[in-house]
Amino acid sequence: MEKLIIKGGTRLSGEVVISGAKNAAIAILPATLLIDGVCTIENLPNISDVQIQCKILEELGAKIDWITSNSARIDTTNILSYKAPLDMTSKFRASYYFIGSLLGRCHNAETGLPGGCKLGARPIDQHIKGFEALGATVDVANGKIVASANKLTGSSIYMDTVSVGATINVMLSAVLAEGTTTIDNAAKEPHIVDVANFLNTMGADIRGAGTDIIKVNGVKSLKGGATYSVVPDQIEAGTFMLAAIASKGDITIKNCISEHLDCLTAKILEMGGNVEESGDEIRVWCDKRPQKTNIKTAPYPGFPTDLQAQMGVVLSIAEGTSIISENIWESRFQYTYELNKMGANITAQGKTAFFEGVESLSGAPVCATDLRAGAALIIAGIIANGTTELYNLEHIDRGYENIEMKFRNLGANIVRIRE
Ligand code: EPZ
């Protein structure tokens, strides 16, 4: 088993380069199945979710040549099966994108029910609603999702809930459908825009991604033949911005799109931090204890739920009492129990958590309860007095490339050891 040993008391400073966005990459890779040809994808983050997605693609018949550890040439001319391996697809959440892309390409799809971070029920009713509106029949039984359609016909779909996954999945299944599909009440995250841009680069006709209404005009085929670079990861960038505030440090985040982080920047300024944007760089620094603030997570462009835990670390040592309302997931406060082991004073009740700011945290053995909680606990270990041991690193490795090296380059005393 692996663990991180973090010796705390560090003020982080220096530069960090942001990797490609996990939540864009793990939708773009299944989307390559819609291409009857070859494409090249650059700026892929080197993380385990990407590696699993590529293994599934190869199981389905794709040929993948890695040009570097972050770019690959993918040939999906010959897709031999529409059945994604159940053992692999149940390992993580984004496996559900194989349903939309295989349904779009083969008019058939079979995958395991998705896994992923334990954040609550994580239903897929809106995905199924979209597939059925296009003419597919979908059965969910025995841990499998089986979808099939004689043909897929464009339709108008209103999303009952703003859903990143369902918006992307319906987009994938509509690209090669006959006629126009309208997705109303669509999610607007940067990774949705990135998937649409990728598909349009390969010959699709998708309009309005990033707004509430997305129109997909079905095309006969996607020939590919182009190269696409994955958008920088706004959540990784936000993680380092909050690490700068928590550690009273000074970090320049490179290769990021500052507009994607406007909500976080506003909250950092509210807490007394400083932010300077210039081109694809954001400098964040703070030389005093952050002030309290209140957070309500919401779909983009609201405060991202995927930065909630990292913000929780800042609020745990902020001046005063802060409140976080988690409005996306039923159960995303498990990390607060780990922070309380480090001396924080947090009371989590249902969708609300109350943070009584303390002067400082103390190192302790803690466990990552999900991907973003893991990143948050690394920040907590870096600012705590004493030593922190962090377990369950597999959660973190799913979504952050070389995270301990990036923090070490900013001055953190952090090593990974195998027990
Ligand atoms: C994506 O999950 C991300 N994962 C999550 O990031 C992120 O927290 C979430 O979007 C919200 O931004 C990936 O992109 C792989 P949703 P997803 O569908 O698509 C409800 C991370 O840390 N809902 O937008 O599963 C759902 O229960 C991960 O990178 C339905 O009710 O999220 C939730 O309350 C964690 N029915 C809300 O919508 C559905 O059919 C938003 O879920 C689908 C969703």
mmCIF file of N, CA, C and O in Angstrom, residues 81 90 101 110 117 123 163 317 323 334-335 341 349 359 411:
data_model
loop_
_atom_site.group_PDB
_atom_site.id
_atom_site.type_symbol
_atom_site.label_atom_id
_atom_site.label_comp_id
_atom_site.label_asym_id
_atom_site.label_seq_id
_atom_site.Cartn_x
_atom_site.Cartn_y
_atom_site.Cartn_z
ATOM 1 N N SER A 81 -16.339 -4.481 -31.249
ATOM 2 C CA SER A 81 -17.382 -4.868 -30.274
ATOM 3 C C SER A 81 -18.067 -3.632 -29.728
ATOM 4 O O SER A 81 -17.477 -2.545 -29.702
ATOM 5 N N SER A 90 -16.948 -0.621 -14.455
ATOM 6 C CA SER A 90 -17.565 -0.352 -13.136
ATOM 7 C C SER A 90 -16.562 0.292 -12.178
ATOM 8 O O SER A 90 -16.881 0.613 -11.044
ATOM 9 N N SER A 101 -21.307 6.929 -26.868
ATOM 10 C CA SER A 101 -20.487 6.880 -28.096
ATOM 11 C C SER A 101 -20.704 5.564 -28.849
ATOM 12 O O SER A 101 -20.804 5.554 -30.079
ATOM 13 N N GLU A 110 -23.105 -1.764 -24.473
ATOM 14 C CA GLU A 110 -23.253 -2.544 -23.234
ATOM 15 C C GLU A 110 -22.083 -2.221 -22.325
ATOM 16 O O GLU A 110 -20.918 -2.353 -22.715
ATOM 17 N N CYS A 117 -16.327 8.192 -7.460
ATOM 18 C CA CYS A 117 -16.320 8.658 -6.067
ATOM 19 C C CYS A 117 -17.694 8.478 -5.429
ATOM 20 O O CYS A 117 -18.728 8.711 -6.040
ATOM 21 N N PRO A 123 -27.430 8.975 -9.800
ATOM 22 C CA PRO A 123 -28.310 8.308 -10.770
ATOM 23 C C PRO A 123 -27.927 8.649 -12.215
ATOM 24 O O PRO A 123 -27.141 9.567 -12.448
ATOM 25 N N SER A 163 -26.985 18.414 -15.703
ATOM 26 C CA SER A 163 -26.076 17.275 -15.519
ATOM 27 C C SER A 163 -24.947 17.311 -16.534
ATOM 28 O O SER A 163 -25.201 17.284 -17.749
ATOM 29 N N ILE A 317 -9.110 27.152 8.657
ATOM 30 C CA ILE A 317 -8.129 27.961 9.404
ATOM 31 C C ILE A 317 -8.391 29.458 9.210
ATOM 32 O O ILE A 317 -7.582 30.293 9.592
ATOM 33 N N ILE A 323 -19.679 29.030 6.261
ATOM 34 C CA ILE A 323 -20.667 27.981 5.963
ATOM 35 C C ILE A 323 -20.498 27.545 4.509
ATOM 36 O O ILE A 323 -20.366 28.390 3.607
ATOM 37 N N GLN A 334 -17.380 14.072 3.660
ATOM 38 C CA GLN A 334 -16.627 13.068 4.435
ATOM 39 C C GLN A 334 -15.253 13.629 4.827
ATOM 40 O O GLN A 334 -14.719 13.338 5.878
ATOM 41 N N TYR A 335 -14.668 14.475 3.980
ATOM 42 C CA TYR A 335 -13.311 14.986 4.269
ATOM 43 C C TYR A 335 -13.271 15.783 5.568
ATOM 44 O O TYR A 335 -12.216 15.908 6.210
ATOM 45 N N LYS A 341 -9.786 15.419 12.554
ATOM 46 C CA LYS A 341 -8.695 14.639 13.190
ATOM 47 C C LYS A 341 -7.430 15.504 13.252
ATOM 48 O O LYS A 341 -6.537 15.273 14.059
ATOM 49 N N GLN A 349 -23.748 18.832 8.578
ATOM 50 C CA GLN A 349 -25.110 18.289 8.760
ATOM 51 C C GLN A 349 -25.804 18.303 7.398
ATOM 52 O O GLN A 349 -26.091 19.382 6.868
ATOM 53 N N GLU A 359 -6.698 28.457 14.638
ATOM 54 C CA GLU A 359 -5.416 29.107 14.299
ATOM 55 C C GLU A 359 -4.593 28.233 13.347
ATOM 56 O O GLU A 359 -3.990 28.689 12.396
ATOM 57 N N GLY A 411 7.823 23.781 -2.940
ATOM 58 C CA GLY A 411 8.447 23.882 -1.607
ATOM 59 C C GLY A 411 7.887 22.914 -0.578
ATOM 60 O O GLY A 411 8.344 22.890 0.572
#
